[in-house]
């Protein structure tokens, strides 16, 4: 494959669809020079499909969270509990969640989705403040 043969650095900055990932694609990706790969988990109801795929990809690559980012769409057809479940699940699986807020510009200043985004996307804070509830208490 050209990306492997070129030995050039590859930047997957758009969210790849983890639902399409399999062992063959994972092996090809492992052969590429990648600093960070981005996936997306937009729909909560995909959890039974995406969680095993995330687990498979992580186990097959052995990469740590510094190389594995997942865009998480919030405030679109989900509850705060579902958003938190996805964020905590990704963290437990060894991925960096990155919160993307749907219609952010239409939300009031202290809306939970904005606060959630601030907590998760500030890596130093997300690493030291274990839960969203703790973050809100500070």
mmCIF file of N, CA and C in Angstrom:
data_model
loop_
_atom_site.group_PDB
_atom_site.id
_atom_site.type_symbol
_atom_site.label_atom_id
_atom_site.label_comp_id
_atom_site.label_asym_id
_atom_site.label_seq_id
_atom_site.Cartn_x
_atom_site.Cartn_y
_atom_site.Cartn_z
ATOM 1 N N UNK A 1 0.835 -1.173 0.000
ATOM 2 C CA UNK A 1 0.000 0.000 0.000
ATOM 3 C C UNK A 1 0.889 1.248 0.000
ATOM 4 N N UNK A 2 0.459 2.239 -0.708
ATOM 5 C CA UNK A 2 1.262 3.448 -0.899
ATOM 6 C C UNK A 2 1.630 4.132 0.421
ATOM 7 N N UNK A 3 0.707 4.227 1.349
ATOM 8 C CA UNK A 3 0.993 4.902 2.615
ATOM 9 C C UNK A 3 2.049 4.155 3.427
ATOM 10 N N UNK A 4 2.060 2.848 3.328
ATOM 11 C CA UNK A 4 3.061 2.046 4.036
ATOM 12 C C UNK A 4 4.404 2.165 3.322
ATOM 13 N N UNK A 5 4.390 1.987 2.003
ATOM 14 C CA UNK A 5 5.629 2.012 1.222
ATOM 15 C C UNK A 5 6.321 3.365 1.252
ATOM 16 N N UNK A 6 5.563 4.439 1.335
ATOM 17 C CA UNK A 6 6.155 5.784 1.303
ATOM 18 C C UNK A 6 6.941 6.104 2.575
ATOM 19 N N UNK A 7 6.627 5.419 3.660
ATOM 20 C CA UNK A 7 7.230 5.686 4.957
ATOM 21 C C UNK A 7 7.019 7.138 5.418
ATOM 22 N N UNK A 8 6.066 7.807 4.824
ATOM 23 C CA UNK A 8 5.729 9.179 5.213
ATOM 24 C C UNK A 8 4.845 9.143 6.453
ATOM 25 N N UNK A 9 4.892 10.224 7.225
ATOM 26 C CA UNK A 9 4.009 10.335 8.367
ATOM 27 C C UNK A 9 2.579 10.528 7.873
ATOM 28 N N UNK A 10 1.649 9.784 8.455
ATOM 29 C CA UNK A 10 0.240 9.844 8.078
ATOM 30 C C UNK A 10 -0.532 10.463 9.238
ATOM 31 N N UNK A 11 -1.395 11.420 8.913
ATOM 32 C CA UNK A 11 -2.195 12.091 9.936
ATOM 33 C C UNK A 11 -3.675 11.832 9.663
ATOM 34 N N UNK A 12 -4.255 10.937 10.431
ATOM 35 C CA UNK A 12 -5.689 10.679 10.340
ATOM 36 C C UNK A 12 -6.387 11.630 11.309
ATOM 37 N N UNK A 13 -6.617 12.866 10.874
ATOM 38 C CA UNK A 13 -7.211 13.851 11.774
ATOM 39 C C UNK A 13 -8.741 13.812 11.757
ATOM 40 N N UNK A 14 -9.305 13.239 10.717
ATOM 41 C CA UNK A 14 -10.755 13.071 10.702
ATOM 42 C C UNK A 14 -11.093 11.807 11.478
ATOM 43 N N UNK A 15 -12.292 11.757 12.009
ATOM 44 C CA UNK A 15 -12.686 10.605 12.804
ATOM 45 C C UNK A 15 -12.986 9.394 11.928
ATOM 46 N N UNK A 16 -12.109 8.404 11.997
ATOM 47 C CA UNK A 16 -12.350 7.162 11.264
ATOM 48 C C UNK A 16 -13.499 6.401 11.916
ATOM 49 N N UNK A 17 -14.197 5.635 11.125
ATOM 50 C CA UNK A 17 -15.347 4.866 11.616
ATOM 51 C C UNK A 17 -14.857 3.534 12.159
ATOM 52 N N UNK A 18 -14.787 3.426 13.469
ATOM 53 C CA UNK A 18 -14.296 2.200 14.108
ATOM 54 C C UNK A 18 -15.168 0.998 13.756
ATOM 55 N N UNK A 19 -16.422 1.235 13.391
ATOM 56 C CA UNK A 19 -17.310 0.118 13.035
ATOM 57 C C UNK A 19 -16.810 -0.626 11.807
ATOM 58 N N UNK A 20 -16.008 0.058 10.981
ATOM 59 C CA UNK A 20 -15.493 -0.545 9.754
ATOM 60 C C UNK A 20 -14.140 -1.245 9.971
ATOM 61 N N UNK A 21 -13.581 -1.122 11.173
ATOM 62 C CA UNK A 21 -12.262 -1.668 11.457
ATOM 63 C C UNK A 21 -12.326 -3.184 11.599
ATOM 64 N N UNK A 22 -11.312 -3.829 11.044
ATOM 65 C CA UNK A 22 -11.153 -5.271 11.211
ATOM 66 C C UNK A 22 -9.671 -5.570 11.406
ATOM 67 N N UNK A 23 -9.320 -6.834 11.567
ATOM 68 C CA UNK A 23 -7.931 -7.198 11.837
ATOM 69 C C UNK A 23 -7.016 -6.861 10.661
ATOM 70 N N UNK A 24 -7.478 -7.055 9.444
ATOM 71 C CA UNK A 24 -6.661 -6.752 8.267
ATOM 72 C C UNK A 24 -6.348 -5.256 8.183
ATOM 73 N N UNK A 25 -7.361 -4.419 8.365
ATOM 74 C CA UNK A 25 -7.141 -2.960 8.330
ATOM 75 C C UNK A 25 -6.248 -2.522 9.477
ATOM 76 N N UNK A 26 -6.429 -3.128 10.630
ATOM 77 C CA UNK A 26 -5.593 -2.805 11.786
ATOM 78 C C UNK A 26 -4.134 -3.121 11.490
ATOM 79 N N UNK A 27 -3.874 -4.265 10.887
ATOM 80 C CA UNK A 27 -2.494 -4.641 10.549
ATOM 81 C C UNK A 27 -1.879 -3.656 9.556
ATOM 82 N N UNK A 28 -2.661 -3.187 8.599
ATOM 83 C CA UNK A 28 -2.153 -2.197 7.646
ATOM 84 C C UNK A 28 -1.831 -0.879 8.359
ATOM 85 N N UNK A 29 -2.714 -0.455 9.241
ATOM 86 C CA UNK A 29 -2.499 0.791 9.979
ATOM 87 C C UNK A 29 -1.256 0.684 10.857
ATOM 88 N N UNK A 30 -1.039 -0.469 11.462
ATOM 89 C CA UNK A 30 0.135 -0.666 12.313
ATOM 90 C C UNK A 30 1.442 -0.457 11.541
ATOM 91 N N UNK A 31 1.423 -0.711 10.244
ATOM 92 C CA UNK A 31 2.631 -0.578 9.433
ATOM 93 C C UNK A 31 2.894 0.859 8.989
ATOM 94 N N UNK A 32 1.940 1.755 9.213
ATOM 95 C CA UNK A 32 2.088 3.154 8.821
ATOM 96 C C UNK A 32 2.776 3.936 9.935
ATOM 97 N N UNK A 33 3.382 5.038 9.561
ATOM 98 C CA UNK A 33 3.987 5.946 10.535
ATOM 99 C C UNK A 33 2.909 6.939 10.963
ATOM 100 N N UNK A 34 2.378 6.728 12.152
ATOM 101 C CA UNK A 34 1.250 7.520 12.644
ATOM 102 C C UNK A 34 1.587 8.060 14.021
ATOM 103 N N UNK A 35 1.418 9.381 14.186
ATOM 104 C CA UNK A 35 1.606 9.982 15.507
ATOM 105 C C UNK A 35 0.340 9.865 16.329
ATOM 106 N N UNK A 36 -0.810 10.015 15.671
ATOM 107 C CA UNK A 36 -2.096 9.961 16.356
ATOM 108 C C UNK A 36 -3.154 9.555 15.346
ATOM 109 N N UNK A 37 -4.072 8.730 15.802
ATOM 110 C CA UNK A 37 -5.193 8.333 14.951
ATOM 111 C C UNK A 37 -6.482 8.741 15.663
ATOM 112 N N UNK A 38 -7.419 9.238 14.897
ATOM 113 C CA UNK A 38 -8.693 9.709 15.449
ATOM 114 C C UNK A 38 -9.833 8.826 14.949
ATOM 115 N N UNK A 39 -10.646 8.395 15.884
ATOM 116 C CA UNK A 39 -11.876 7.686 15.566
ATOM 117 C C UNK A 39 -13.043 8.572 16.006
ATOM 118 N N UNK A 40 -14.257 8.154 15.706
ATOM 119 C CA UNK A 40 -15.447 8.875 16.150
ATOM 120 C C UNK A 40 -16.454 7.880 16.724
ATOM 121 N N UNK A 41 -17.082 8.278 17.809
ATOM 122 C CA UNK A 41 -18.196 7.518 18.389
ATOM 123 C C UNK A 41 -19.318 8.520 18.599
ATOM 124 N N UNK A 42 -20.147 8.667 17.571
ATOM 125 C CA UNK A 42 -21.207 9.664 17.583
ATOM 126 C C UNK A 42 -22.515 9.158 18.176
ATOM 127 N N UNK A 43 -22.846 7.921 17.909
ATOM 128 C CA UNK A 43 -24.146 7.392 18.325
ATOM 129 C C UNK A 43 -23.991 6.445 19.510
ATOM 130 N N UNK A 44 -24.643 6.803 20.588
ATOM 131 C CA UNK A 44 -24.587 5.972 21.796
ATOM 132 C C UNK A 44 -25.033 4.539 21.491
ATOM 133 N N UNK A 45 -26.077 4.423 20.683
ATOM 134 C CA UNK A 45 -26.650 3.090 20.433
ATOM 135 C C UNK A 45 -25.708 2.151 19.673
ATOM 136 N N UNK A 46 -24.587 2.646 19.189
ATOM 137 C CA UNK A 46 -23.592 1.794 18.515
ATOM 138 C C UNK A 46 -22.658 1.096 19.496
ATOM 139 N N UNK A 47 -22.876 1.273 20.793
ATOM 140 C CA UNK A 47 -21.903 0.801 21.781
ATOM 141 C C UNK A 47 -21.601 -0.695 21.687
ATOM 142 N N UNK A 48 -22.595 -1.518 21.403
ATOM 143 C CA UNK A 48 -22.334 -2.961 21.321
ATOM 144 C C UNK A 48 -21.473 -3.328 20.112
ATOM 145 N N UNK A 49 -21.434 -2.461 19.130
ATOM 146 C CA UNK A 49 -20.594 -2.674 17.951
ATOM 147 C C UNK A 49 -19.210 -2.075 18.168
ATOM 148 N N UNK A 50 -19.158 -0.843 18.685
ATOM 149 C CA UNK A 50 -17.882 -0.126 18.732
ATOM 150 C C UNK A 50 -16.976 -0.546 19.877
ATOM 151 N N UNK A 51 -17.513 -0.900 21.020
ATOM 152 C CA UNK A 51 -16.651 -1.250 22.154
ATOM 153 C C UNK A 51 -15.755 -2.442 21.827
ATOM 154 N N UNK A 52 -16.281 -3.545 21.282
ATOM 155 C CA UNK A 52 -15.368 -4.643 20.910
ATOM 156 C C UNK A 52 -14.345 -4.232 19.849
ATOM 157 N N UNK A 53 -14.736 -3.344 18.935
ATOM 158 C CA UNK A 53 -13.807 -2.879 17.896
ATOM 159 C C UNK A 53 -12.696 -2.027 18.509
ATOM 160 N N UNK A 54 -13.061 -1.135 19.429
ATOM 161 C CA UNK A 54 -12.042 -0.347 20.116
ATOM 162 C C UNK A 54 -11.086 -1.262 20.880
ATOM 163 N N UNK A 55 -11.641 -2.241 21.564
ATOM 164 C CA UNK A 55 -10.825 -3.185 22.336
ATOM 165 C C UNK A 55 -9.882 -3.956 21.407
ATOM 166 N N UNK A 56 -10.403 -4.439 20.279
ATOM 167 C CA UNK A 56 -9.589 -5.192 19.328
ATOM 168 C C UNK A 56 -8.452 -4.329 18.787
ATOM 169 N N UNK A 57 -8.753 -3.096 18.391
ATOM 170 C CA UNK A 57 -7.743 -2.220 17.813
ATOM 171 C C UNK A 57 -6.652 -1.909 18.830
ATOM 172 N N UNK A 58 -7.037 -1.593 20.042
ATOM 173 C CA UNK A 58 -6.069 -1.279 21.101
ATOM 174 C C UNK A 58 -5.177 -2.476 21.388
ATOM 175 N N UNK A 59 -5.769 -3.647 21.528
ATOM 176 C CA UNK A 59 -4.991 -4.849 21.820
ATOM 177 C C UNK A 59 -4.058 -5.214 20.675
ATOM 178 N N UNK A 60 -4.522 -5.056 19.442
ATOM 179 C CA UNK A 60 -3.709 -5.419 18.276
ATOM 180 C C UNK A 60 -2.545 -4.459 18.053
ATOM 181 N N UNK A 61 -2.761 -3.178 18.333
ATOM 182 C CA UNK A 61 -1.692 -2.198 18.094
ATOM 183 C C UNK A 61 -0.767 -2.046 19.293
ATOM 184 N N UNK A 62 -1.305 -2.203 20.490
ATOM 185 C CA UNK A 62 -0.511 -1.977 21.687
ATOM 186 C C UNK A 62 -0.220 -0.505 21.933
ATOM 187 N N UNK A 63 -0.867 0.370 21.184
ATOM 188 C CA UNK A 63 -0.633 1.808 21.322
ATOM 189 C C UNK A 63 -1.282 2.311 22.603
ATOM 190 N N UNK A 64 -0.689 3.376 23.153
ATOM 191 C CA UNK A 64 -1.303 3.960 24.346
ATOM 192 C C UNK A 64 -2.170 5.148 23.958
ATOM 193 N N UNK A 65 -2.835 5.704 24.957
ATOM 194 C CA UNK A 65 -3.837 6.743 24.709
ATOM 195 C C UNK A 65 -3.277 7.981 24.037
ATOM 196 N N UNK A 66 -1.983 8.231 24.169
ATOM 197 C CA UNK A 66 -1.402 9.415 23.528
ATOM 198 C C UNK A 66 -1.516 9.352 22.010
ATOM 199 N N UNK A 67 -1.743 8.156 21.492
ATOM 200 C CA UNK A 67 -1.828 7.960 20.047
ATOM 201 C C UNK A 67 -3.263 7.671 19.592
ATOM 202 N N UNK A 68 -4.194 7.555 20.534
ATOM 203 C CA UNK A 68 -5.555 7.098 20.234
ATOM 204 C C UNK A 68 -6.601 8.090 20.725
ATOM 205 N N UNK A 69 -7.160 8.867 19.811
ATOM 206 C CA UNK A 69 -8.173 9.868 20.161
ATOM 207 C C UNK A 69 -9.517 9.460 19.563
ATOM 208 N N UNK A 70 -10.578 9.704 20.314
ATOM 209 C CA UNK A 70 -11.929 9.414 19.821
ATOM 210 C C UNK A 70 -12.802 10.649 19.990
ATOM 211 N N UNK A 71 -13.323 11.151 18.882
ATOM 212 C CA UNK A 71 -14.278 12.245 18.926
ATOM 213 C C UNK A 71 -15.600 11.708 19.458
ATOM 214 N N UNK A 72 -16.156 12.411 20.446
ATOM 215 C CA UNK A 72 -17.422 12.003 21.060
ATOM 216 C C UNK A 72 -18.413 13.147 20.880
ATOM 217 N N UNK A 73 -19.423 12.934 20.056
ATOM 218 C CA UNK A 73 -20.452 13.941 19.825
ATOM 219 C C UNK A 73 -21.440 13.922 20.985
ATOM 220 N N UNK A 74 -21.610 15.085 21.625
ATOM 221 C CA UNK A 74 -22.569 15.199 22.736
ATOM 222 C C UNK A 74 -23.617 16.245 22.383
ATOM 223 N N UNK A 75 -24.702 16.227 23.136
ATOM 224 C CA UNK A 75 -25.821 17.160 22.944
ATOM 225 C C UNK A 75 -26.575 16.892 21.639
ATOM 226 N N UNK A 76 -26.496 15.674 21.157
ATOM 227 C CA UNK A 76 -27.242 15.301 19.957
ATOM 228 C C UNK A 76 -27.849 13.926 20.189
ATOM 229 N N UNK A 77 -29.108 13.907 20.573
ATOM 230 C CA UNK A 77 -29.838 12.648 20.723
ATOM 231 C C UNK A 77 -29.247 11.739 21.802
ATOM 232 N N UNK A 78 -28.635 12.342 22.846
ATOM 233 C CA UNK A 78 -28.129 11.560 23.972
ATOM 234 C C UNK A 78 -28.450 12.288 25.266
ATOM 235 N N UNK A 79 -28.390 11.533 26.353
ATOM 236 C CA UNK A 79 -28.521 12.115 27.683
ATOM 237 C C UNK A 79 -27.115 12.348 28.238
ATOM 238 N N UNK A 80 -27.036 13.113 29.301
ATOM 239 C CA UNK A 80 -25.737 13.316 29.943
ATOM 240 C C UNK A 80 -25.182 11.985 30.448
ATOM 241 N N UNK A 81 -26.050 11.107 30.921
ATOM 242 C CA UNK A 81 -25.603 9.791 31.397
ATOM 243 C C UNK A 81 -24.983 8.975 30.266
ATOM 244 N N UNK A 82 -25.590 9.033 29.087
ATOM 245 C CA UNK A 82 -25.035 8.318 27.933
ATOM 246 C C UNK A 82 -23.711 8.930 27.476
ATOM 247 N N UNK A 83 -23.638 10.262 27.518
ATOM 248 C CA UNK A 83 -22.385 10.929 27.153
ATOM 249 C C UNK A 83 -21.270 10.528 28.117
ATOM 250 N N UNK A 84 -21.560 10.549 29.407
ATOM 251 C CA UNK A 84 -20.561 10.169 30.407
ATOM 252 C C UNK A 84 -20.171 8.703 30.275
ATOM 253 N N UNK A 85 -21.128 7.858 29.974
ATOM 254 C CA UNK A 85 -20.813 6.436 29.802
ATOM 255 C C UNK A 85 -19.801 6.247 28.665
ATOM 256 N N UNK A 86 -20.010 6.944 27.548
ATOM 257 C CA UNK A 86 -19.060 6.826 26.439
ATOM 258 C C UNK A 86 -17.682 7.352 26.837
ATOM 259 N N UNK A 87 -17.649 8.484 27.515
ATOM 260 C CA UNK A 87 -16.371 9.080 27.918
ATOM 261 C C UNK A 87 -15.626 8.160 28.882
ATOM 262 N N UNK A 88 -16.305 7.673 29.904
ATOM 263 C CA UNK A 88 -15.661 6.784 30.875
ATOM 264 C C UNK A 88 -15.236 5.466 30.222
ATOM 265 N N UNK A 89 -16.059 4.948 29.335
ATOM 266 C CA UNK A 89 -15.717 3.703 28.647
ATOM 267 C C UNK A 89 -14.448 3.870 27.825
ATOM 268 N N UNK A 90 -14.376 4.956 27.080
ATOM 269 C CA UNK A 90 -13.180 5.198 26.256
ATOM 270 C C UNK A 90 -11.943 5.346 27.128
ATOM 271 N N UNK A 91 -12.069 6.078 28.204
ATOM 272 C CA UNK A 91 -10.923 6.235 29.112
ATOM 273 C C UNK A 91 -10.495 4.878 29.656
ATOM 274 N N UNK A 92 -11.460 4.052 30.067
ATOM 275 C CA UNK A 92 -11.149 2.727 30.609
ATOM 276 C C UNK A 92 -10.505 1.817 29.566
ATOM 277 N N UNK A 93 -10.856 2.023 28.301
ATOM 278 C CA UNK A 93 -10.283 1.216 27.220
ATOM 279 C C UNK A 93 -8.887 1.705 26.792
ATOM 280 N N UNK A 94 -8.481 2.873 27.295
ATOM 281 C CA UNK A 94 -7.153 3.384 26.965
ATOM 282 C C UNK A 94 -7.123 4.348 25.799
ATOM 283 N N UNK A 95 -8.233 5.047 25.561
ATOM 284 C CA UNK A 95 -8.328 6.047 24.500
ATOM 285 C C UNK A 95 -8.514 7.429 25.142
ATOM 286 N N UNK A 96 -8.115 8.477 24.397
ATOM 287 C CA UNK A 96 -8.415 9.850 24.802
ATOM 288 C C UNK A 96 -9.740 10.250 24.171
ATOM 289 N N UNK A 97 -10.781 10.465 24.954
ATOM 290 C CA UNK A 97 -12.007 11.025 24.379
ATOM 291 C C UNK A 97 -11.784 12.508 24.080
ATOM 292 N N UNK A 98 -12.432 12.999 23.055
ATOM 293 C CA UNK A 98 -12.393 14.424 22.711
ATOM 294 C C UNK A 98 -13.822 14.838 22.406
ATOM 295 N N UNK A 99 -14.385 15.668 23.275
ATOM 296 C CA UNK A 99 -15.802 16.021 23.182
ATOM 297 C C UNK A 99 -16.041 17.088 22.118
ATOM 298 N N UNK A 100 -17.016 16.808 21.266
ATOM 299 C CA UNK A 100 -17.493 17.739 20.257
ATOM 300 C C UNK A 100 -18.956 18.031 20.601
ATOM 301 N N UNK A 101 -19.290 19.313 20.771
ATOM 302 C CA UNK A 101 -20.640 19.693 21.195
ATOM 303 C C UNK A 101 -21.471 20.095 19.980
ATOM 304 N N UNK A 102 -22.600 19.420 19.821
ATOM 305 C CA UNK A 102 -23.531 19.741 18.740
ATOM 306 C C UNK A 102 -24.243 21.054 19.069
ATOM 307 N N UNK A 103 -24.295 21.959 18.086
ATOM 308 C CA UNK A 103 -24.958 23.259 18.236
ATOM 309 C C UNK A 103 -24.475 24.034 19.463
ATOM 310 N N UNK A 104 -23.187 23.997 19.698
ATOM 311 C CA UNK A 104 -22.600 24.653 20.872
ATOM 312 C C UNK A 104 -22.967 26.136 20.946
ATOM 313 N N UNK A 105 -22.968 26.791 19.809
ATOM 314 C CA UNK A 105 -23.239 28.234 19.781
ATOM 315 C C UNK A 105 -24.661 28.594 20.229
ATOM 316 N N UNK A 106 -25.558 27.611 20.254
ATOM 317 C CA UNK A 106 -26.942 27.868 20.661
ATOM 318 C C UNK A 106 -27.194 27.571 22.144
ATOM 319 N N UNK A 107 -26.182 27.098 22.839
ATOM 320 C CA UNK A 107 -26.357 26.697 24.236
ATOM 321 C C UNK A 107 -26.026 27.834 25.198
ATOM 322 N N UNK A 108 -26.679 27.861 26.358
ATOM 323 C CA UNK A 108 -26.344 28.877 27.363
ATOM 324 C C UNK A 108 -24.929 28.628 27.918
ATOM 325 N N UNK A 109 -24.328 29.646 28.519
ATOM 326 C CA UNK A 109 -22.930 29.559 28.957
ATOM 327 C C UNK A 109 -22.588 28.384 29.871
ATOM 328 N N UNK A 110 -23.417 28.030 30.811
ATOM 329 C CA UNK A 110 -23.058 26.965 31.765
ATOM 330 C C UNK A 110 -23.744 25.633 31.440
ATOM 331 N N UNK A 111 -24.139 25.439 30.217
ATOM 332 C CA UNK A 111 -24.779 24.177 29.802
ATOM 333 C C UNK A 111 -23.824 23.011 30.078
ATOM 334 N N UNK A 112 -24.390 21.876 30.485
ATOM 335 C CA UNK A 112 -23.560 20.734 30.855
ATOM 336 C C UNK A 112 -22.613 20.326 29.735
ATOM 337 N N UNK A 113 -23.054 20.423 28.483
ATOM 338 C CA UNK A 113 -22.217 19.967 27.364
ATOM 339 C C UNK A 113 -20.956 20.819 27.235
ATOM 340 N N UNK A 114 -21.075 22.094 27.488
ATOM 341 C CA UNK A 114 -19.901 22.984 27.439
ATOM 342 C C UNK A 114 -18.938 22.671 28.585
ATOM 343 N N UNK A 115 -19.495 22.434 29.762
ATOM 344 C CA UNK A 115 -18.653 22.085 30.911
ATOM 345 C C UNK A 115 -18.004 20.719 30.716
ATOM 346 N N UNK A 116 -18.748 19.790 30.154
ATOM 347 C CA UNK A 116 -18.215 18.464 29.862
ATOM 348 C C UNK A 116 -17.051 18.558 28.877
ATOM 349 N N UNK A 117 -17.245 19.357 27.846
ATOM 350 C CA UNK A 117 -16.192 19.544 26.851
ATOM 351 C C UNK A 117 -14.929 20.132 27.495
ATOM 352 N N UNK A 118 -15.104 21.129 28.330
ATOM 353 C CA UNK A 118 -13.964 21.767 28.993
ATOM 354 C C UNK A 118 -13.213 20.757 29.854
ATOM 355 N N UNK A 119 -13.934 19.959 30.624
ATOM 356 C CA UNK A 119 -13.303 18.964 31.502
ATOM 357 C C UNK A 119 -12.539 17.915 30.701
ATOM 358 N N UNK A 120 -13.186 17.326 29.719
ATOM 359 C CA UNK A 120 -12.575 16.220 28.976
ATOM 360 C C UNK A 120 -11.421 16.690 28.089
ATOM 361 N N UNK A 121 -11.600 17.804 27.418
ATOM 362 C CA UNK A 121 -10.620 18.221 26.418
ATOM 363 C C UNK A 121 -9.375 18.880 27.010
ATOM 364 N N UNK A 122 -9.419 19.245 28.281
ATOM 365 C CA UNK A 122 -8.206 19.710 28.960
ATOM 366 C C UNK A 122 -7.548 18.471 29.587
ATOM 367 N N UNK A 123 -6.615 17.881 28.859
ATOM 368 C CA UNK A 123 -6.060 16.584 29.253
ATOM 369 C C UNK A 123 -5.503 16.559 30.670
ATOM 370 N N UNK A 124 -4.825 17.606 31.062
ATOM 371 C CA UNK A 124 -4.245 17.635 32.407
ATOM 372 C C UNK A 124 -5.341 17.566 33.472
ATOM 373 N N UNK A 125 -6.451 18.242 33.242
ATOM 374 C CA UNK A 125 -7.565 18.219 34.185
ATOM 375 C C UNK A 125 -8.254 16.859 34.132
ATOM 376 N N UNK A 126 -8.500 16.357 32.926
ATOM 377 C CA UNK A 126 -9.170 15.063 32.762
ATOM 378 C C UNK A 126 -8.368 13.933 33.415
ATOM 379 N N UNK A 127 -7.060 14.053 33.397
ATOM 380 C CA UNK A 127 -6.195 13.042 34.007
ATOM 381 C C UNK A 127 -6.226 13.089 35.533
ATOM 382 N N UNK A 128 -6.474 14.261 36.089
ATOM 383 C CA UNK A 128 -6.382 14.398 37.544
ATOM 384 C C UNK A 128 -7.730 14.470 38.260
ATOM 385 N N UNK A 129 -8.772 14.844 37.537
ATOM 386 C CA UNK A 129 -10.116 14.897 38.128
ATOM 387 C C UNK A 129 -10.911 13.733 37.540
ATOM 388 N N UNK A 130 -11.123 12.720 38.363
ATOM 389 C CA UNK A 130 -11.613 11.435 37.876
ATOM 390 C C UNK A 130 -13.029 11.438 37.307
ATOM 391 N N UNK A 131 -13.920 12.228 37.904
ATOM 392 C CA UNK A 131 -15.307 12.210 37.447
ATOM 393 C C UNK A 131 -15.782 13.620 37.098
ATOM 394 N N UNK A 132 -16.811 13.668 36.282
ATOM 395 C CA UNK A 132 -17.403 14.936 35.894
ATOM 396 C C UNK A 132 -17.999 15.634 37.119
ATOM 397 N N UNK A 133 -18.591 14.862 37.999
ATOM 398 C CA UNK A 133 -19.179 15.411 39.211
ATOM 399 C C UNK A 133 -18.122 16.118 40.060
ATOM 400 N N UNK A 134 -16.951 15.497 40.181
ATOM 401 C CA UNK A 134 -15.839 16.133 40.910
ATOM 402 C C UNK A 134 -15.441 17.447 40.240
ATOM 403 N N UNK A 135 -15.387 17.434 38.921
ATOM 404 C CA UNK A 135 -15.006 18.638 38.181
ATOM 405 C C UNK A 135 -15.996 19.773 38.453
ATOM 406 N N UNK A 136 -17.286 19.453 38.472
ATOM 407 C CA UNK A 136 -18.299 20.483 38.724
ATOM 408 C C UNK A 136 -18.225 21.035 40.137
ATOM 409 N N UNK A 137 -17.757 20.213 41.091
ATOM 410 C CA UNK A 137 -17.657 20.642 42.483
ATOM 411 C C UNK A 137 -16.489 21.599 42.725
ATOM 412 N N UNK A 138 -15.545 21.640 41.820
ATOM 413 C CA UNK A 138 -14.345 22.483 42.027
ATOM 414 C C UNK A 138 -14.584 23.912 41.651
#
